[in-house]
Amino acid sequence: MSAVQRRLARFNRTFANRVVGPVLTRMPGFGAIIHRGRKSGRAYRTPVKVFKRGPHYVMSLPYGPQSDWVRNTIAAGGCELHTRGRHIRLHQPHVFTDPQQTVVPAPLRPLLRRFKAFDFIELRPVETPATEPVRP
């Protein structure tokens, strides 16, 4: 990550995410990842760009796979996604590089290409067990 990207990431983490995050996460295609710090155990909320890929969720990593939220998610084996009023528990994180950005809708590829966002993380929703009917 370049010095400019690091400064932008720091600015977003300390200011922009707090101001724009609550509004942005209600918009289509966006969400917030709720994750816990690897050392502190503190809960964090990070706005992300979300794409569906079959039943899985994919997020672009414009600051790379070494971002704190990505490392926290991998260490914990999952996280929670809040998107459009829904809360989805996710697990089995898989980080990958896709230079052709095939997981991204075609209209968004030029924008992500401009930011050199070729890294992604894919997570699977946790299956909630079906509840058994109560027997009298």
Short mmCIF file of N, CA and C in Angstrom, two decimals:
data_model
loop_
_atom_site.label_atom_id
_atom_site.label_comp_id
_atom_site.label_asym_id
_atom_site.label_seq_id
_atom_site.Cartn_x
_atom_site.Cartn_y
_atom_site.Cartn_z
N MET A 1 0.85 -1.17 0.00
CA MET A 1 0.00 0.00 0.00
C MET A 1 0.90 1.23 0.00
N SER A 2 0.56 2.18 -0.84
CA SER A 2 1.36 3.40 -0.95
C SER A 2 1.10 4.31 0.25
N ALA A 3 1.95 5.32 0.40
CA ALA A 3 1.80 6.28 1.49
C ALA A 3 0.47 7.02 1.38
N VAL A 4 0.06 7.34 0.16
CA VAL A 4 -1.21 8.05 -0.05
C VAL A 4 -2.38 7.16 0.38
N GLN A 5 -2.33 5.89 0.01
CA GLN A 5 -3.40 4.97 0.40
C GLN A 5 -3.45 4.81 1.92
N ARG A 6 -2.29 4.76 2.56
CA ARG A 6 -2.26 4.63 4.03
C ARG A 6 -2.88 5.86 4.69
N ARG A 7 -2.56 7.04 4.16
CA ARG A 7 -3.13 8.26 4.73
C ARG A 7 -4.64 8.30 4.51
N LEU A 8 -5.09 7.89 3.33
CA LEU A 8 -6.52 7.87 3.05
C LEU A 8 -7.22 6.85 3.96
N ALA A 9 -6.62 5.69 4.15
CA ALA A 9 -7.20 4.68 5.04
C ALA A 9 -7.30 5.22 6.46
N ARG A 10 -6.26 5.90 6.93
CA ARG A 10 -6.26 6.46 8.28
C ARG A 10 -7.35 7.52 8.41
N PHE A 11 -7.48 8.39 7.40
CA PHE A 11 -8.53 9.42 7.41
C PHE A 11 -9.91 8.77 7.45
N ASN A 12 -10.12 7.77 6.61
CA ASN A 12 -11.42 7.09 6.59
C ASN A 12 -11.72 6.45 7.94
N ARG A 13 -10.74 5.79 8.53
CA ARG A 13 -10.95 5.09 9.80
C ARG A 13 -11.27 6.08 10.93
N THR A 14 -10.59 7.21 10.97
CA THR A 14 -10.78 8.13 12.09
C THR A 14 -11.90 9.14 11.88
N PHE A 15 -12.25 9.45 10.64
CA PHE A 15 -13.25 10.49 10.42
C PHE A 15 -14.40 10.05 9.51
N ALA A 16 -14.10 9.74 8.27
CA ALA A 16 -15.14 9.51 7.27
C ALA A 16 -16.06 8.35 7.62
N ASN A 17 -15.51 7.24 8.12
CA ASN A 17 -16.35 6.09 8.44
C ASN A 17 -17.38 6.43 9.51
N ARG A 18 -17.03 7.28 10.44
CA ARG A 18 -17.94 7.66 11.52
C ARG A 18 -19.05 8.58 11.03
N VAL A 19 -18.73 9.43 10.06
CA VAL A 19 -19.70 10.39 9.56
C VAL A 19 -20.58 9.78 8.47
N VAL A 20 -19.96 9.16 7.49
CA VAL A 20 -20.66 8.64 6.32
C VAL A 20 -21.18 7.22 6.54
N GLY A 21 -20.49 6.45 7.36
CA GLY A 21 -20.82 5.04 7.56
C GLY A 21 -22.27 4.74 7.88
N PRO A 22 -22.87 5.41 8.87
CA PRO A 22 -24.26 5.10 9.21
C PRO A 22 -25.24 5.30 8.06
N VAL A 23 -25.00 6.27 7.19
CA VAL A 23 -25.88 6.51 6.04
C VAL A 23 -25.54 5.55 4.91
N LEU A 24 -24.26 5.39 4.64
CA LEU A 24 -23.80 4.57 3.54
C LEU A 24 -24.25 3.12 3.67
N THR A 25 -24.24 2.59 4.87
CA THR A 25 -24.56 1.17 5.06
C THR A 25 -26.03 0.85 4.83
N ARG A 26 -26.86 1.86 4.67
CA ARG A 26 -28.28 1.63 4.37
C ARG A 26 -28.55 1.64 2.87
N MET A 27 -27.55 1.99 2.10
CA MET A 27 -27.71 2.08 0.65
C MET A 27 -27.46 0.72 0.01
N PRO A 28 -28.11 0.46 -1.13
CA PRO A 28 -27.88 -0.81 -1.83
C PRO A 28 -26.41 -0.98 -2.19
N GLY A 29 -25.90 -2.17 -1.99
CA GLY A 29 -24.51 -2.46 -2.34
C GLY A 29 -23.50 -2.12 -1.26
N PHE A 30 -23.95 -1.59 -0.15
CA PHE A 30 -23.05 -1.25 0.94
C PHE A 30 -23.50 -1.94 2.22
N GLY A 31 -22.60 -2.01 3.17
CA GLY A 31 -22.92 -2.62 4.45
C GLY A 31 -21.84 -2.24 5.45
N ALA A 32 -21.97 -2.80 6.63
CA ALA A 32 -20.97 -2.60 7.68
C ALA A 32 -20.58 -3.96 8.22
N ILE A 33 -19.28 -4.18 8.33
CA ILE A 33 -18.75 -5.40 8.93
C ILE A 33 -18.54 -5.11 10.41
N ILE A 34 -19.10 -5.95 11.25
CA ILE A 34 -18.89 -5.88 12.70
C ILE A 34 -17.87 -6.96 13.03
N HIS A 35 -16.75 -6.56 13.58
CA HIS A 35 -15.66 -7.50 13.88
C HIS A 35 -15.04 -7.12 15.22
N ARG A 36 -14.29 -8.04 15.79
CA ARG A 36 -13.64 -7.81 17.07
C ARG A 36 -12.13 -7.71 16.88
N GLY A 37 -11.53 -6.80 17.63
CA GLY A 37 -10.07 -6.64 17.59
C GLY A 37 -9.38 -7.92 18.02
N ARG A 38 -8.30 -8.25 17.36
CA ARG A 38 -7.56 -9.47 17.67
C ARG A 38 -6.96 -9.43 19.07
N LYS A 39 -6.50 -8.27 19.48
CA LYS A 39 -5.86 -8.15 20.80
C LYS A 39 -6.80 -7.54 21.83
N SER A 40 -7.52 -6.50 21.45
CA SER A 40 -8.36 -5.78 22.41
C SER A 40 -9.68 -6.46 22.68
N GLY A 41 -10.20 -7.20 21.69
CA GLY A 41 -11.53 -7.79 21.83
C GLY A 41 -12.64 -6.78 21.64
N ARG A 42 -12.27 -5.54 21.36
CA ARG A 42 -13.23 -4.45 21.17
C ARG A 42 -14.00 -4.66 19.87
N ALA A 43 -15.28 -4.33 19.86
CA ALA A 43 -16.10 -4.42 18.65
C ALA A 43 -15.86 -3.20 17.76
N TYR A 44 -15.70 -3.44 16.48
CA TYR A 44 -15.51 -2.38 15.49
C TYR A 44 -16.55 -2.52 14.40
N ARG A 45 -16.86 -1.40 13.76
CA ARG A 45 -17.83 -1.35 12.65
C ARG A 45 -17.13 -0.68 11.47
N THR A 46 -17.00 -1.40 10.37
CA THR A 46 -16.29 -0.90 9.20
C THR A 46 -17.21 -0.91 7.98
N PRO A 47 -17.48 0.24 7.35
CA PRO A 47 -18.28 0.27 6.12
C PRO A 47 -17.55 -0.44 4.98
N VAL A 48 -18.31 -1.20 4.18
CA VAL A 48 -17.73 -1.95 3.06
C VAL A 48 -18.66 -1.90 1.85
N LYS A 49 -18.08 -2.16 0.69
CA LYS A 49 -18.84 -2.36 -0.54
C LYS A 49 -19.11 -3.86 -0.64
N VAL A 50 -20.37 -4.25 -0.79
CA VAL A 50 -20.77 -5.66 -0.75
C VAL A 50 -21.34 -6.09 -2.09
N PHE A 51 -20.93 -7.29 -2.52
CA PHE A 51 -21.47 -7.91 -3.73
C PHE A 51 -21.96 -9.31 -3.37
N LYS A 52 -23.04 -9.75 -3.97
CA LYS A 52 -23.51 -11.13 -3.79
C LYS A 52 -22.87 -11.98 -4.89
N ARG A 53 -22.47 -13.18 -4.49
CA ARG A 53 -21.92 -14.15 -5.44
C ARG A 53 -22.56 -15.48 -5.09
N GLY A 54 -23.68 -15.76 -5.72
CA GLY A 54 -24.47 -16.91 -5.31
C GLY A 54 -24.97 -16.65 -3.90
N PRO A 55 -24.83 -17.64 -3.00
CA PRO A 55 -25.27 -17.42 -1.62
C PRO A 55 -24.23 -16.69 -0.76
N HIS A 56 -23.05 -16.44 -1.32
CA HIS A 56 -21.95 -15.85 -0.56
C HIS A 56 -21.92 -14.32 -0.71
N TYR A 57 -21.17 -13.70 0.20
CA TYR A 57 -20.99 -12.25 0.17
C TYR A 57 -19.52 -11.95 -0.10
N VAL A 58 -19.28 -11.01 -1.01
CA VAL A 58 -17.92 -10.61 -1.39
C VAL A 58 -17.78 -9.12 -1.12
N MET A 59 -16.65 -8.74 -0.51
CA MET A 59 -16.36 -7.34 -0.26
C MET A 59 -15.06 -6.98 -0.95
N SER A 60 -15.01 -5.81 -1.56
CA SER A 60 -13.77 -5.34 -2.17
C SER A 60 -12.84 -4.85 -1.07
N LEU A 61 -11.54 -4.97 -1.31
CA LEU A 61 -10.53 -4.57 -0.33
C LEU A 61 -9.65 -3.49 -0.95
N PRO A 62 -10.15 -2.24 -1.03
CA PRO A 62 -9.36 -1.19 -1.68
C PRO A 62 -8.06 -0.86 -0.95
N TYR A 63 -7.97 -1.21 0.35
CA TYR A 63 -6.73 -0.96 1.10
C TYR A 63 -5.93 -2.25 1.27
N GLY A 64 -6.35 -3.30 0.59
CA GLY A 64 -5.60 -4.55 0.61
C GLY A 64 -6.02 -5.50 1.71
N PRO A 65 -5.53 -6.74 1.63
CA PRO A 65 -5.90 -7.76 2.61
C PRO A 65 -5.24 -7.59 3.97
N GLN A 66 -4.35 -6.63 4.11
CA GLN A 66 -3.70 -6.39 5.41
C GLN A 66 -4.47 -5.38 6.26
N SER A 67 -5.66 -4.96 5.80
CA SER A 67 -6.49 -4.05 6.59
C SER A 67 -6.86 -4.73 7.91
N ASP A 68 -6.97 -3.93 8.95
CA ASP A 68 -7.28 -4.49 10.27
C ASP A 68 -8.56 -5.31 10.27
N TRP A 69 -9.61 -4.80 9.63
CA TRP A 69 -10.88 -5.53 9.68
C TRP A 69 -10.76 -6.89 9.00
N VAL A 70 -9.97 -6.97 7.94
CA VAL A 70 -9.78 -8.25 7.24
C VAL A 70 -9.00 -9.21 8.13
N ARG A 71 -7.93 -8.72 8.74
CA ARG A 71 -7.13 -9.57 9.62
C ARG A 71 -7.94 -10.02 10.84
N ASN A 72 -8.77 -9.13 11.39
CA ASN A 72 -9.63 -9.50 12.52
C ASN A 72 -10.65 -10.57 12.11
N THR A 73 -11.24 -10.41 10.93
CA THR A 73 -12.23 -11.35 10.44
C THR A 73 -11.61 -12.73 10.22
N ILE A 74 -10.43 -12.76 9.63
CA ILE A 74 -9.75 -14.03 9.39
C ILE A 74 -9.40 -14.70 10.71
N ALA A 75 -8.86 -13.92 11.66
CA ALA A 75 -8.46 -14.48 12.96
C ALA A 75 -9.67 -15.05 13.70
N ALA A 76 -10.81 -14.40 13.59
CA ALA A 76 -12.02 -14.85 14.29
C ALA A 76 -12.76 -15.93 13.52
N GLY A 77 -12.44 -16.10 12.25
CA GLY A 77 -13.15 -17.09 11.44
C GLY A 77 -14.48 -16.59 10.93
N GLY A 78 -14.74 -15.30 11.09
CA GLY A 78 -16.00 -14.74 10.61
C GLY A 78 -16.28 -13.38 11.20
N CYS A 79 -17.47 -12.87 10.91
CA CYS A 79 -17.90 -11.55 11.36
C CYS A 79 -19.40 -11.46 11.19
N GLU A 80 -19.92 -10.27 11.34
CA GLU A 80 -21.33 -10.03 11.09
C GLU A 80 -21.45 -8.91 10.08
N LEU A 81 -22.37 -9.05 9.16
CA LEU A 81 -22.62 -8.03 8.14
C LEU A 81 -23.98 -7.40 8.41
N HIS A 82 -24.00 -6.07 8.48
CA HIS A 82 -25.25 -5.32 8.57
C HIS A 82 -25.43 -4.63 7.23
N THR A 83 -26.50 -4.97 6.55
CA THR A 83 -26.76 -4.36 5.26
C THR A 83 -28.25 -4.22 5.04
N ARG A 84 -28.68 -3.03 4.70
CA ARG A 84 -30.07 -2.71 4.38
C ARG A 84 -31.04 -3.25 5.43
N GLY A 85 -30.68 -3.04 6.69
CA GLY A 85 -31.56 -3.43 7.79
C GLY A 85 -31.49 -4.89 8.17
N ARG A 86 -30.62 -5.66 7.55
CA ARG A 86 -30.47 -7.08 7.86
C ARG A 86 -29.15 -7.33 8.58
N HIS A 87 -29.14 -8.32 9.45
CA HIS A 87 -27.93 -8.73 10.16
C HIS A 87 -27.63 -10.17 9.75
N ILE A 88 -26.47 -10.37 9.17
CA ILE A 88 -26.11 -11.69 8.64
C ILE A 88 -24.80 -12.13 9.26
N ARG A 89 -24.80 -13.27 9.93
CA ARG A 89 -23.56 -13.83 10.48
C ARG A 89 -22.83 -14.53 9.35
N LEU A 90 -21.55 -14.22 9.21
CA LEU A 90 -20.73 -14.78 8.14
C LEU A 90 -19.55 -15.54 8.71
N HIS A 91 -19.08 -16.55 7.98
CA HIS A 91 -17.92 -17.31 8.41
C HIS A 91 -17.16 -17.82 7.18
N GLN A 92 -16.12 -18.58 7.43
CA GLN A 92 -15.25 -19.14 6.40
C GLN A 92 -14.69 -18.07 5.45
N PRO A 93 -13.97 -17.09 5.99
CA PRO A 93 -13.41 -16.04 5.13
C PRO A 93 -12.38 -16.59 4.16
N HIS A 94 -12.45 -16.09 2.94
CA HIS A 94 -11.49 -16.49 1.90
C HIS A 94 -11.06 -15.23 1.15
N VAL A 95 -9.78 -14.89 1.25
CA VAL A 95 -9.23 -13.72 0.56
C VAL A 95 -8.66 -14.18 -0.77
N PHE A 96 -8.95 -13.42 -1.83
CA PHE A 96 -8.43 -13.77 -3.15
C PHE A 96 -8.20 -12.52 -3.98
N THR A 97 -7.42 -12.69 -5.02
CA THR A 97 -7.13 -11.61 -5.96
C THR A 97 -7.84 -11.93 -7.27
N ASP A 98 -8.49 -10.94 -7.87
CA ASP A 98 -9.20 -11.11 -9.13
C ASP A 98 -8.87 -9.91 -10.03
N PRO A 99 -7.77 -9.99 -10.80
CA PRO A 99 -7.37 -8.85 -11.63
C PRO A 99 -8.42 -8.45 -12.67
N GLN A 100 -9.26 -9.40 -13.09
CA GLN A 100 -10.32 -9.08 -14.05
C GLN A 100 -11.60 -8.59 -13.37
N GLN A 101 -11.64 -8.67 -12.05
CA GLN A 101 -12.77 -8.21 -11.25
C GLN A 101 -14.09 -8.85 -11.69
N THR A 102 -14.05 -10.15 -11.96
CA THR A 102 -15.24 -10.87 -12.41
C THR A 102 -16.34 -10.94 -11.35
N VAL A 103 -16.00 -10.74 -10.08
CA VAL A 103 -17.00 -10.78 -9.02
C VAL A 103 -17.74 -9.46 -8.86
N VAL A 104 -17.31 -8.46 -9.60
CA VAL A 104 -17.88 -7.11 -9.50
C VAL A 104 -18.80 -6.87 -10.69
N PRO A 105 -19.97 -6.26 -10.47
CA PRO A 105 -20.82 -5.90 -11.61
C PRO A 105 -20.04 -5.02 -12.59
N ALA A 106 -20.23 -5.27 -13.88
CA ALA A 106 -19.47 -4.60 -14.93
C ALA A 106 -19.43 -3.07 -14.80
N PRO A 107 -20.54 -2.39 -14.47
CA PRO A 107 -20.48 -0.92 -14.39
C PRO A 107 -19.52 -0.40 -13.30
N LEU A 108 -19.25 -1.20 -12.28
CA LEU A 108 -18.38 -0.75 -11.18
C LEU A 108 -16.90 -1.07 -11.41
N ARG A 109 -16.59 -1.90 -12.36
CA ARG A 109 -15.21 -2.32 -12.58
C ARG A 109 -14.26 -1.16 -12.87
N PRO A 110 -14.62 -0.20 -13.73
CA PRO A 110 -13.67 0.91 -13.98
C PRO A 110 -13.33 1.70 -12.72
N LEU A 111 -14.31 1.91 -11.85
CA LEU A 111 -14.05 2.66 -10.61
C LEU A 111 -13.09 1.89 -9.71
N LEU A 112 -13.35 0.61 -9.49
CA LEU A 112 -12.47 -0.18 -8.65
C LEU A 112 -11.10 -0.37 -9.30
N ARG A 113 -11.08 -0.46 -10.61
CA ARG A 113 -9.79 -0.57 -11.32
C ARG A 113 -8.95 0.69 -11.11
N ARG A 114 -9.62 1.83 -11.08
CA ARG A 114 -8.91 3.10 -10.87
C ARG A 114 -8.23 3.12 -9.50
N PHE A 115 -8.88 2.51 -8.51
CA PHE A 115 -8.31 2.43 -7.16
C PHE A 115 -7.43 1.20 -6.98
N LYS A 116 -7.24 0.47 -8.07
CA LYS A 116 -6.43 -0.76 -8.05
C LYS A 116 -6.94 -1.74 -6.99
N ALA A 117 -8.26 -1.85 -6.92
CA ALA A 117 -8.90 -2.76 -5.96
C ALA A 117 -9.11 -4.10 -6.63
N PHE A 118 -8.10 -4.95 -6.55
CA PHE A 118 -8.16 -6.27 -7.16
C PHE A 118 -8.25 -7.37 -6.10
N ASP A 119 -8.22 -6.99 -4.82
CA ASP A 119 -8.31 -7.97 -3.74
C ASP A 119 -9.72 -7.96 -3.18
N PHE A 120 -10.18 -9.16 -2.80
CA PHE A 120 -11.53 -9.33 -2.29
C PHE A 120 -11.52 -10.34 -1.16
N ILE A 121 -12.57 -10.30 -0.35
CA ILE A 121 -12.80 -11.33 0.67
C ILE A 121 -14.20 -11.86 0.45
N GLU A 122 -14.32 -13.17 0.49
CA GLU A 122 -15.61 -13.83 0.34
C GLU A 122 -15.94 -14.54 1.64
N LEU A 123 -17.19 -14.41 2.08
CA LEU A 123 -17.65 -15.06 3.31
C LEU A 123 -18.98 -15.76 3.04
N ARG A 124 -19.20 -16.82 3.77
CA ARG A 124 -20.43 -17.59 3.64
C ARG A 124 -21.36 -17.27 4.81
N PRO A 125 -22.66 -17.20 4.54
CA PRO A 125 -23.58 -16.99 5.66
C PRO A 125 -23.61 -18.24 6.54
N VAL A 126 -23.71 -18.03 7.84
CA VAL A 126 -23.83 -19.15 8.78
C VAL A 126 -25.25 -19.68 8.66
N GLU A 127 -25.35 -20.96 8.43
CA GLU A 127 -26.67 -21.58 8.33
C GLU A 127 -27.28 -21.62 9.73
N THR A 128 -28.48 -21.10 9.85
CA THR A 128 -29.15 -21.17 11.14
C THR A 128 -29.93 -22.48 11.18
N PRO A 129 -29.75 -23.26 12.22
CA PRO A 129 -30.44 -24.55 12.28
C PRO A 129 -31.96 -24.35 12.32
N ALA A 130 -32.64 -25.22 11.61
CA ALA A 130 -34.10 -25.15 11.62
C ALA A 130 -34.59 -25.53 13.00
N THR A 131 -35.55 -24.79 13.49
CA THR A 131 -36.08 -25.10 14.81
C THR A 131 -37.09 -26.22 14.68
N GLU A 132 -37.05 -27.11 15.64
CA GLU A 132 -37.99 -28.22 15.63
C GLU A 132 -39.31 -27.75 16.20
N PRO A 133 -40.40 -28.27 15.65
CA PRO A 133 -41.71 -27.84 16.18
C PRO A 133 -41.86 -28.34 17.63
N VAL A 134 -42.56 -27.55 18.40
CA VAL A 134 -42.82 -27.93 19.78
C VAL A 134 -43.91 -28.99 19.79
N ARG A 135 -43.64 -30.09 20.48
CA ARG A 135 -44.61 -31.18 20.54
C ARG A 135 -45.36 -31.12 21.86
N PRO A 136 -46.67 -31.24 21.81
CA PRO A 136 -47.44 -31.19 23.07
C PRO A 136 -47.20 -32.39 23.95
#
